[in-house]
PDB file of C-alpha atoms in Angstrom:
ATOM      1  CA  MET A   1     138.295 -29.132  17.224  1.00  0.00           C
ATOM      2  CA  THR A   2     139.769 -25.615  17.410  1.00  0.00           C
ATOM      3  CA  THR A   3     143.074 -25.427  19.249  1.00  0.00           C
ATOM      4  CA  LEU A   4     142.766 -23.109  22.232  1.00  0.00           C
ATOM      5  CA  GLU A   5     145.960 -21.633  23.653  1.00  0.00           C
ATOM      6  CA  THR A   6     146.067 -20.188  27.150  1.00  0.00           C
ATOM      7  CA  VAL A   7     147.871 -16.833  27.200  1.00  0.00           C
ATOM      8  CA  SER A   8     147.521 -16.292  30.949  1.00  0.00           C
ATOM      9  CA  GLU A   9     145.339 -17.187  33.930  1.00  0.00           C
ATOM     10  CA  GLN A  10     145.169 -15.405  37.276  1.00  0.00           C
ATOM     11  CA  ARG A  11     143.234 -16.001  40.479  1.00  0.00           C
ATOM     12  CA  CYS A  12     140.565 -13.330  40.921  1.00  0.00           C
ATOM     13  CA  PHE A  13     137.886 -13.207  43.659  1.00  0.00           C
ATOM     14  CA  ASP A  14     138.408 -16.964  44.169  1.00  0.00           C
ATOM     15  CA  GLY A  15     137.700 -17.555  40.493  1.00  0.00           C
ATOM     16  CA  VAL A  16     140.002 -17.447  37.464  1.00  0.00           C
ATOM     17  CA  GLN A  17     140.507 -14.641  34.971  1.00  0.00           C
ATOM     18  CA  GLY A  18     141.976 -16.022  31.785  1.00  0.00           C
ATOM     19  CA  PHE A  19     143.089 -14.789  28.363  1.00  0.00           C
ATOM     20  CA  TYR A  20     143.117 -17.119  25.372  1.00  0.00           C
ATOM     21  CA  LYS A  21     143.847 -17.183  21.630  1.00  0.00           C
ATOM     22  CA  HIS A  22     142.918 -19.445  18.751  1.00  0.00           C
ATOM     23  CA  PRO A  23     142.889 -19.617  14.948  1.00  0.00           C
ATOM     24  CA  SER A  24     139.572 -18.293  13.627  1.00  0.00           C
ATOM     25  CA  THR A  25     137.854 -19.504  10.481  1.00  0.00           C
ATOM     26  CA  ALA A  26     135.301 -16.673  10.560  1.00  0.00           C
ATOM     27  CA  CYS A  27     137.969 -13.960  10.837  1.00  0.00           C
ATOM     28  CA  GLY A  28     140.713 -15.649   8.853  1.00  0.00           C
ATOM     29  CA  GLY A  29     143.420 -15.306  11.481  1.00  0.00           C
ATOM     30  CA  GLU A  30     144.252 -15.455  15.153  1.00  0.00           C
ATOM     31  CA  MET A  31     141.675 -14.100  17.595  1.00  0.00           C
ATOM     32  CA  THR A  32     141.962 -13.432  21.310  1.00  0.00           C
ATOM     33  CA  PHE A  33     139.330 -13.378  24.047  1.00  0.00           C
ATOM     34  CA  ALA A  34     139.006 -13.383  27.819  1.00  0.00           C
ATOM     35  CA  VAL A  35     136.897 -15.510  30.169  1.00  0.00           C
ATOM     36  CA  TYR A  36     136.178 -15.064  33.851  1.00  0.00           C
ATOM     37  CA  ARG A  37     135.200 -18.255  35.678  1.00  0.00           C
ATOM     38  CA  PRO A  38     133.602 -17.634  39.073  1.00  0.00           C
ATOM     39  CA  PRO A  39     134.455 -19.934  41.977  1.00  0.00           C
ATOM     40  CA  GLN A  40     131.232 -21.894  41.443  1.00  0.00           C
ATOM     41  CA  ALA A  41     132.492 -22.967  37.991  1.00  0.00           C
ATOM     42  CA  LEU A  42     135.901 -24.229  39.089  1.00  0.00           C
ATOM     43  CA  SER A  43     134.466 -27.565  40.186  1.00  0.00           C
ATOM     44  CA  GLY A  44     132.972 -28.045  36.716  1.00  0.00           C
ATOM     45  CA  ALA A  45     129.440 -26.975  37.659  1.00  0.00           C
ATOM     46  CA  ARG A  46     127.712 -25.446  34.643  1.00  0.00           C
ATOM     47  CA  ARG A  47     126.947 -21.769  35.148  1.00  0.00           C
ATOM     48  CA  PRO A  48     125.097 -19.026  33.216  1.00  0.00           C
ATOM     49  CA  VAL A  49     127.305 -17.084  30.820  1.00  0.00           C
ATOM     50  CA  VAL A  50     127.146 -13.438  29.774  1.00  0.00           C
ATOM     51  CA  THR A  51     129.130 -12.121  26.793  1.00  0.00           C
ATOM     52  CA  TRP A  52     130.449  -8.548  26.938  1.00  0.00           C
ATOM     53  CA  LEU A  53     130.911  -6.633  23.679  1.00  0.00           C
ATOM     54  CA  ALA A  54     133.315  -3.703  24.005  1.00  0.00           C
ATOM     55  CA  GLY A  55     133.328  -0.428  22.092  1.00  0.00           C
ATOM     56  CA  LEU A  56     135.526   1.312  19.550  1.00  0.00           C
ATOM     57  CA  THR A  57     139.305   1.040  20.133  1.00  0.00           C
ATOM     58  CA  CYS A  58     138.894  -1.653  22.823  1.00  0.00           C
ATOM     59  CA  THR A  59     140.477  -5.088  23.277  1.00  0.00           C
ATOM     60  CA  PRO A  60     139.518  -8.076  25.468  1.00  0.00           C
ATOM     61  CA  GLU A  61     141.512  -6.418  28.268  1.00  0.00           C
ATOM     62  CA  THR A  62     139.466  -3.211  28.399  1.00  0.00           C
ATOM     63  CA  PHE A  63     136.364  -4.455  30.213  1.00  0.00           C
ATOM     64  CA  THR A  64     138.330  -7.124  32.059  1.00  0.00           C
ATOM     65  CA  ILE A  65     140.619  -4.548  33.682  1.00  0.00           C
ATOM     66  CA  LYS A  66     138.428  -1.431  33.884  1.00  0.00           C
ATOM     67  CA  ALA A  67     134.846  -2.503  34.643  1.00  0.00           C
ATOM     68  CA  GLY A  68     135.272  -4.119  38.052  1.00  0.00           C
ATOM     69  CA  ALA A  69     132.873  -6.898  37.102  1.00  0.00           C
ATOM     70  CA  GLN A  70     134.614  -9.954  38.545  1.00  0.00           C
ATOM     71  CA  ARG A  71     133.704  -9.292  42.177  1.00  0.00           C
ATOM     72  CA  VAL A  72     129.978  -9.314  41.435  1.00  0.00           C
ATOM     73  CA  ALA A  73     130.234 -12.121  38.877  1.00  0.00           C
ATOM     74  CA  ALA A  74     131.915 -14.227  41.570  1.00  0.00           C
ATOM     75  CA  GLN A  75     129.057 -13.554  43.982  1.00  0.00           C
ATOM     76  CA  LEU A  76     126.416 -14.385  41.386  1.00  0.00           C
ATOM     77  CA  GLY A  77     128.186 -17.332  39.799  1.00  0.00           C
ATOM     78  CA  LEU A  78     128.252 -15.817  36.306  1.00  0.00           C
ATOM     79  CA  ILE A  79     130.822 -16.756  33.669  1.00  0.00           C
ATOM     80  CA  LEU A  80     131.914 -13.690  31.670  1.00  0.00           C
ATOM     81  CA  VAL A  81     133.191 -13.850  28.082  1.00  0.00           C
ATOM     82  CA  MET A  82     135.006 -10.878  26.526  1.00  0.00           C
ATOM     83  CA  PRO A  83     135.807 -11.181  22.788  1.00  0.00           C
ATOM     84  CA  ASP A  84     137.922  -8.773  20.783  1.00  0.00           C
ATOM     85  CA  THR A  85     136.274  -5.969  18.815  1.00  0.00           C
ATOM     86  CA  SER A  86     137.588  -6.998  15.376  1.00  0.00           C
ATOM     87  CA  PRO A  87     140.170  -9.112  13.571  1.00  0.00           C
ATOM     88  CA  ARG A  88     143.737  -7.857  13.947  1.00  0.00           C
ATOM     89  CA  GLY A  89     146.451  -7.612  11.326  1.00  0.00           C
ATOM     90  CA  ALA A  90     144.331  -8.836   8.434  1.00  0.00           C
ATOM     91  CA  GLY A  91     146.555  -7.000   5.971  1.00  0.00           C
ATOM     92  CA  ILE A  92     143.720  -4.959   4.473  1.00  0.00           C
ATOM     93  CA  ALA A  93     144.715  -1.552   3.179  1.00  0.00           C
ATOM     94  CA  GLY A  94     143.285   1.146   5.444  1.00  0.00           C
ATOM     95  CA  GLU A  95     142.295  -1.133   8.325  1.00  0.00           C
ATOM     96  CA  ASP A  96     144.354   0.907  10.806  1.00  0.00           C
ATOM     97  CA  ASP A  97     143.680   4.373   9.376  1.00  0.00           C
ATOM     98  CA  SER A  98     140.873   5.498  11.713  1.00  0.00           C
ATOM     99  CA  TYR A  99     139.578   4.651  15.165  1.00  0.00           C
ATOM    100  CA  ASP A 100     135.955   4.220  14.051  1.00  0.00           C
ATOM    101  CA  PHE A 101     136.396   1.766  11.184  1.00  0.00           C
ATOM    102  CA  GLY A 102     138.536  -1.316  10.592  1.00  0.00           C
ATOM    103  CA  SER A 103     140.754  -2.548  13.417  1.00  0.00           C
ATOM    104  CA  ALA A 104     138.949  -2.438  16.791  1.00  0.00           C
ATOM    105  CA  ALA A 105     135.761  -1.370  14.991  1.00  0.00           C
ATOM    106  CA  GLY A 106     134.115  -4.531  13.663  1.00  0.00           C
ATOM    107  CA  PHE A 107     130.571  -3.430  14.633  1.00  0.00           C
ATOM    108  CA  TYR A 108     129.572  -7.047  15.365  1.00  0.00           C
ATOM    109  CA  LEU A 109     128.250  -7.767  11.870  1.00  0.00           C
ATOM    110  CA  ASP A 110     129.378  -9.861   8.900  1.00  0.00           C
ATOM    111  CA  ALA A 111     130.773  -7.665   6.145  1.00  0.00           C
ATOM    112  CA  THR A 112     129.463  -8.297   2.652  1.00  0.00           C
ATOM    113  CA  GLN A 113     131.822  -5.937   0.800  1.00  0.00           C
ATOM    114  CA  GLU A 114     135.339  -6.745  -0.392  1.00  0.00           C
ATOM    115  CA  PRO A 115     137.945  -6.712   1.007  1.00  0.00           C
ATOM    116  CA  TRP A 116     136.302  -6.615   4.453  1.00  0.00           C
ATOM    117  CA  SER A 117     134.142  -9.692   3.893  1.00  0.00           C
ATOM    118  CA  ARG A 118     137.231 -11.918   3.975  1.00  0.00           C
ATOM    119  CA  ASN A 119     137.942 -11.231   7.650  1.00  0.00           C
ATOM    120  CA  TYR A 120     135.366  -8.933   9.227  1.00  0.00           C
ATOM    121  CA  ASN A 121     132.713 -11.471  10.165  1.00  0.00           C
ATOM    122  CA  MET A 122     132.170 -10.597  13.792  1.00  0.00           C
ATOM    123  CA  GLU A 123     128.543 -11.714  14.016  1.00  0.00           C
ATOM    124  CA  THR A 124     129.456 -15.225  12.917  1.00  0.00           C
ATOM    125  CA  TYR A 125     132.518 -15.132  15.146  1.00  0.00           C
ATOM    126  CA  VAL A 126     130.687 -14.082  18.324  1.00  0.00           C
ATOM    127  CA  THR A 127     127.424 -15.989  17.899  1.00  0.00           C
ATOM    128  CA  ARG A 128     128.806 -19.204  16.412  1.00  0.00           C
ATOM    129  CA  GLU A 129     132.546 -19.781  16.379  1.00  0.00           C
ATOM    130  CA  LEU A 130     133.453 -18.267  19.738  1.00  0.00           C
ATOM    131  CA  ALA A 131     130.244 -19.571  21.310  1.00  0.00           C
ATOM    132  CA  GLU A 132     131.192 -23.115  20.261  1.00  0.00           C
ATOM    133  CA  ILE A 133     134.749 -22.730  21.547  1.00  0.00           C
ATOM    134  CA  VAL A 134     133.535 -21.452  24.904  1.00  0.00           C
ATOM    135  CA  ALA A 135     130.972 -24.254  25.194  1.00  0.00           C
ATOM    136  CA  ALA A 136     133.645 -26.863  24.441  1.00  0.00           C
ATOM    137  CA  ASN A 137     136.208 -25.522  26.904  1.00  0.00           C
ATOM    138  CA  PHE A 138     134.331 -23.947  29.803  1.00  0.00           C
ATOM    139  CA  PRO A 139     131.464 -25.168  32.037  1.00  0.00           C
ATOM    140  CA  ILE A 140     128.695 -22.952  30.684  1.00  0.00           C
ATOM    141  CA  ASP A 141     124.966 -23.573  30.828  1.00  0.00           C
ATOM    142  CA  ALA A 142     124.112 -23.303  27.130  1.00  0.00           C
ATOM    143  CA  GLU A 143     120.457 -22.638  27.986  1.00  0.00           C
ATOM    144  CA  ALA A 144     121.315 -19.615  30.139  1.00  0.00           C
ATOM    145  CA  GLN A 145     123.173 -17.078  28.001  1.00  0.00           C
ATOM    146  CA  GLY A 146     123.022 -13.291  27.959  1.00  0.00           C
ATOM    147  CA  ILE A 147     124.774 -10.454  26.161  1.00  0.00           C
ATOM    148  CA  PHE A 148     125.665  -6.860  27.036  1.00  0.00           C
ATOM    149  CA  GLY A 149     128.048  -4.146  25.894  1.00  0.00           C
ATOM    150  CA  HIS A 150     129.126  -0.523  25.738  1.00  0.00           C
ATOM    151  CA  SER A 151     128.863   1.997  22.875  1.00  0.00           C
ATOM    152  CA  MET A 152     129.613   0.057  19.654  1.00  0.00           C
ATOM    153  CA  GLY A 153     129.348  -3.018  21.857  1.00  0.00           C
ATOM    154  CA  GLY A 154     125.976  -1.829  23.140  1.00  0.00           C
ATOM    155  CA  HIS A 155     124.890  -1.696  19.501  1.00  0.00           C
ATOM    156  CA  GLY A 156     126.190  -5.251  19.115  1.00  0.00           C
ATOM    157  CA  ALA A 157     124.438  -6.493  22.246  1.00  0.00           C
ATOM    158  CA  LEU A 158     121.061  -5.109  21.178  1.00  0.00           C
ATOM    159  CA  THR A 159     121.308  -6.272  17.567  1.00  0.00           C
ATOM    160  CA  LEU A 160     122.725  -9.731  18.271  1.00  0.00           C
ATOM    161  CA  HIS A 161     120.069 -10.324  20.911  1.00  0.00           C
ATOM    162  CA  LEU A 162     117.311  -9.257  18.519  1.00  0.00           C
ATOM    163  CA  ARG A 163     118.803 -11.328  15.695  1.00  0.00           C
ATOM    164  CA  HIS A 164     119.484 -14.361  17.926  1.00  0.00           C
ATOM    165  CA  PRO A 165     116.952 -14.314  20.768  1.00  0.00           C
ATOM    166  CA  GLU A 166     117.110 -18.103  20.989  1.00  0.00           C
ATOM    167  CA  ARG A 167     120.776 -17.867  22.031  1.00  0.00           C
ATOM    168  CA  TYR A 168     120.777 -14.721  24.209  1.00  0.00           C
ATOM    169  CA  ARG A 169     117.938 -14.787  26.719  1.00  0.00           C
ATOM    170  CA  SER A 170     118.985 -11.587  28.487  1.00  0.00           C
ATOM    171  CA  VAL A 171     120.346  -8.278  27.200  1.00  0.00           C
ATOM    172  CA  SER A 172     121.536  -4.901  28.452  1.00  0.00           C
ATOM    173  CA  ALA A 173     123.653  -2.004  27.209  1.00  0.00           C
ATOM    174  CA  PHE A 174     125.645   1.015  28.312  1.00  0.00           C
ATOM    175  CA  ALA A 175     125.412   4.057  26.016  1.00  0.00           C
ATOM    176  CA  PRO A 176     124.643   1.989  22.911  1.00  0.00           C
ATOM    177  CA  VAL A 177     124.855   3.221  19.333  1.00  0.00           C
ATOM    178  CA  SER A 178     121.150   2.508  19.096  1.00  0.00           C
ATOM    179  CA  ALA A 179     120.208   4.053  15.728  1.00  0.00           C
ATOM    180  CA  PRO A 180     123.366   3.555  13.610  1.00  0.00           C
ATOM    181  CA  MET A 181     121.624   4.338  10.316  1.00  0.00           C
ATOM    182  CA  GLN A 182     121.168   7.881  11.644  1.00  0.00           C
ATOM    183  CA  CYS A 183     124.640   8.628  13.024  1.00  0.00           C
ATOM    184  CA  PRO A 184     128.118   9.127  11.527  1.00  0.00           C
ATOM    185  CA  TRP A 185     129.724   6.089  13.179  1.00  0.00           C
ATOM    186  CA  GLY A 186     127.031   3.751  11.930  1.00  0.00           C
ATOM    187  CA  GLN A 187     126.783   5.228   8.451  1.00  0.00           C
ATOM    188  CA  LYS A 188     130.538   4.956   7.928  1.00  0.00           C
ATOM    189  CA  ALA A 189     130.654   1.350   9.115  1.00  0.00           C
ATOM    190  CA  PHE A 190     127.541   0.231   7.244  1.00  0.00           C
ATOM    191  CA  ARG A 191     128.564   1.874   3.976  1.00  0.00           C
ATOM    192  CA  ASN A 192     131.991   0.229   4.004  1.00  0.00           C
ATOM    193  CA  TYR A 193     131.022  -3.155   5.439  1.00  0.00           C
ATOM    194  CA  LEU A 194     127.583  -3.586   3.820  1.00  0.00           C
ATOM    195  CA  GLY A 195     127.562  -1.328   0.757  1.00  0.00           C
ATOM    196  CA  GLU A 196     124.828   1.144  -0.176  1.00  0.00           C
ATOM    197  CA  ASP A 197     121.797  -1.147   0.313  1.00  0.00           C
ATOM    198  CA  ARG A 198     119.893   0.457   3.183  1.00  0.00           C
ATOM    199  CA  ASP A 199     117.721  -2.636   3.547  1.00  0.00           C
ATOM    200  CA  ALA A 200     120.901  -4.470   4.540  1.00  0.00           C
ATOM    201  CA  TRP A 201     121.667  -1.678   7.018  1.00  0.00           C
ATOM    202  CA  ARG A 202     118.257  -2.144   8.659  1.00  0.00           C
ATOM    203  CA  GLN A 203     119.173  -5.707   9.577  1.00  0.00           C
ATOM    204  CA  HIS A 204     121.877  -4.339  11.898  1.00  0.00           C
ATOM    205  CA  ASP A 205     120.159  -1.265  13.335  1.00  0.00           C
ATOM    206  CA  ALA A 206     118.658  -1.881  16.786  1.00  0.00           C
ATOM    207  CA  SER A 207     115.890   0.697  16.329  1.00  0.00           C
ATOM    208  CA  GLU A 208     114.832  -0.845  13.028  1.00  0.00           C
ATOM    209  CA  LEU A 209     115.149  -4.409  14.304  1.00  0.00           C
ATOM    210  CA  VAL A 210     113.085  -3.866  17.427  1.00  0.00           C
ATOM    211  CA  ARG A 211     110.237  -2.448  15.351  1.00  0.00           C
ATOM    212  CA  ALA A 212     110.278  -5.525  13.127  1.00  0.00           C
ATOM    213  CA  ARG A 213     110.943  -8.234  15.710  1.00  0.00           C
ATOM    214  CA  PRO A 214     110.709  -7.261  19.384  1.00  0.00           C
ATOM    215  CA  SER A 215     111.808  -9.839  21.923  1.00  0.00           C
ATOM    216  CA  ASP A 216     110.363 -11.032  25.211  1.00  0.00           C
ATOM    217  CA  ALA A 217     113.448  -9.968  27.185  1.00  0.00           C
ATOM    218  CA  ARG A 218     113.402  -6.800  29.274  1.00  0.00           C
ATOM    219  CA  MET A 219     116.197  -4.568  28.017  1.00  0.00           C
ATOM    220  CA  LEU A 220     118.162  -2.527  30.546  1.00  0.00           C
ATOM    221  CA  ILE A 221     119.932   0.522  29.090  1.00  0.00           C
ATOM    222  CA  ASP A 222     122.001   3.077  31.007  1.00  0.00           C
ATOM    223  CA  GLN A 223     123.022   6.399  29.462  1.00  0.00           C
ATOM    224  CA  GLY A 224     124.963   9.351  30.874  1.00  0.00           C
ATOM    225  CA  ARG A 225     123.521  12.807  30.198  1.00  0.00           C
ATOM    226  CA  GLN A 226     127.032  14.297  29.933  1.00  0.00           C
ATOM    227  CA  ASP A 227     128.132  11.714  27.374  1.00  0.00           C
ATOM    228  CA  GLN A 228     130.015  13.625  24.673  1.00  0.00           C
ATOM    229  CA  PHE A 229     128.578  11.328  21.977  1.00  0.00           C
ATOM    230  CA  LEU A 230     124.961  11.418  23.155  1.00  0.00           C
ATOM    231  CA  GLU A 231     123.338  13.700  20.585  1.00  0.00           C
ATOM    232  CA  GLU A 232     125.360  12.978  17.461  1.00  0.00           C
ATOM    233  CA  GLN A 233     126.121   9.262  17.753  1.00  0.00           C
ATOM    234  CA  LEU A 234     123.978   7.439  20.325  1.00  0.00           C
ATOM    235  CA  LYS A 235     120.398   8.729  19.962  1.00  0.00           C
ATOM    236  CA  PRO A 236     118.642   6.696  22.694  1.00  0.00           C
ATOM    237  CA  GLU A 237     115.417   8.633  22.122  1.00  0.00           C
ATOM    238  CA  ILE A 238     115.038   6.969  18.705  1.00  0.00           C
ATOM    239  CA  PHE A 239     115.442   3.528  20.209  1.00  0.00           C
ATOM    240  CA  GLU A 240     113.064   4.342  23.063  1.00  0.00           C
ATOM    241  CA  ALA A 241     110.391   5.438  20.589  1.00  0.00           C
ATOM    242  CA  ALA A 242     110.883   2.217  18.608  1.00  0.00           C
ATOM    243  CA  CYS A 243     110.540   0.105  21.758  1.00  0.00           C
ATOM    244  CA  LYS A 244     107.307   1.855  22.698  1.00  0.00           C
ATOM    245  CA  GLU A 245     105.946   1.412  19.170  1.00  0.00           C
ATOM    246  CA  ALA A 246     106.822  -2.303  19.139  1.00  0.00           C
ATOM    247  CA  GLY A 247     105.812  -3.121  22.715  1.00  0.00           C
ATOM    248  CA  GLN A 248     109.372  -4.112  23.621  1.00  0.00           C
ATOM    249  CA  PRO A 249     109.955  -4.376  27.394  1.00  0.00           C
ATOM    250  CA  TYR A 250     112.748  -1.966  28.295  1.00  0.00           C
ATOM    251  CA  GLU A 251     114.131   0.367  30.936  1.00  0.00           C
ATOM    252  CA  LEU A 252     116.153   3.393  29.832  1.00  0.00           C
ATOM    253  CA  ARG A 253     117.916   5.108  32.731  1.00  0.00           C
ATOM    254  CA  MET A 254     119.393   8.568  32.102  1.00  0.00           C
ATOM    255  CA  HIS A 255     122.077   9.649  34.596  1.00  0.00           C
ATOM    256  CA  ASP A 256     123.096  13.233  35.344  1.00  0.00           C
ATOM    257  CA  GLY A 257     126.825  13.890  35.465  1.00  0.00           C
ATOM    258  CA  TYR A 258     127.998  10.698  33.749  1.00  0.00           C
ATOM    259  CA  ASP A 259     129.957  10.570  30.507  1.00  0.00           C
ATOM    260  CA  HIS A 260     130.988   7.802  28.071  1.00  0.00           C
ATOM    261  CA  SER A 261     133.909   6.439  30.091  1.00  0.00           C
ATOM    262  CA  TYR A 262     134.458   3.218  31.997  1.00  0.00           C
ATOM    263  CA  TYR A 263     133.947   5.188  35.223  1.00  0.00           C
ATOM    264  CA  PHE A 264     130.309   5.256  34.103  1.00  0.00           C
ATOM    265  CA  VAL A 265     130.393   1.519  33.317  1.00  0.00           C
ATOM    266  CA  GLN A 266     131.969   0.736  36.704  1.00  0.00           C
ATOM    267  CA  THR A 267     129.255   2.650  38.515  1.00  0.00           C
ATOM    268  CA  PHE A 268     126.367   0.602  37.143  1.00  0.00           C
ATOM    269  CA  ILE A 269     127.995  -2.735  36.265  1.00  0.00           C
ATOM    270  CA  GLU A 270     126.555  -4.460  39.335  1.00  0.00           C
ATOM    271  CA  ASP A 271     123.021  -3.520  38.288  1.00  0.00           C
ATOM    272  CA  HIS A 272     123.609  -5.075  34.869  1.00  0.00           C
ATOM    273  CA  LEU A 273     125.111  -8.286  36.203  1.00  0.00           C
ATOM    274  CA  ARG A 274     122.203  -8.694  38.619  1.00  0.00           C
ATOM    275  CA  HIS A 275     119.792  -7.994  35.754  1.00  0.00           C
ATOM    276  CA  HIS A 276     121.302 -10.876  33.793  1.00  0.00           C
ATOM    277  CA  ALA A 277     121.556 -13.195  36.798  1.00  0.00           C
ATOM    278  CA  ALA A 278     117.849 -12.754  37.534  1.00  0.00           C
ATOM    279  CA  ALA A 279     116.853 -13.347  33.909  1.00  0.00           C
ATOM    280  CA  LEU A 280     119.091 -16.419  33.585  1.00  0.00           C
ATOM    281  CA  GLY A 281     118.207 -17.990  36.915  1.00  0.00           C
ATOM    282  CA  ALA A 282     121.692 -17.715  38.440  1.00  0.00           C
TER     283      ALA A 282
END
């Protein structure tokens, strides 16, 4: 059994916001994550759980502090899980050289290329190792799990849902990197983590995945029209076309005046939490 250490716990909207750390086999070192338990879970009652995947440069604190999600999660009885965005301090040369690759930029996949494959196994970490730790230590309903995220984390939410629909019954995203094979962020990450095999890249590109294996879940995606990364990095129109081609249920909402920041996330976070609560029967 993995040893779970409590870093801190605070009362929040009659629930508990906690931060935790543990040794990780998948990532070869210590990992940290956050969990919000709503008041309904404090008696031990099993509740639906939604995992949030954050974007480039973020930590487990980013969403926890900036999104304003706990108030609504408390009302709906949703447990929230916030993992880190990558291993930290793995000792790999170059891991801290740029904001869009390495530390805080794990892209929620398992690297196949040395030296990254030793530590950068975020798909296994999120979908297996962390999921097992959360199930063993918190009162989750294992049959009612969802996933959502922002930017790089939106990419992760879409791809991990499509790759693991049996685990994540609901999915949504804010400003996701939805066609990473066709944008600089994705190309840089895929080339370094996965090598030059573009077939391997396709297995982690939401637009390619949805064409090959659409899910039954209705995807909710919010995107700001004033997002500075919209045209070069995010490309929601490619993902929308793929959803239409595959018959994937989805709703893409484009919002005038909104950018890529957590002010945008705050504005629509309640809609996303209610989307997951309805899908998971909260």
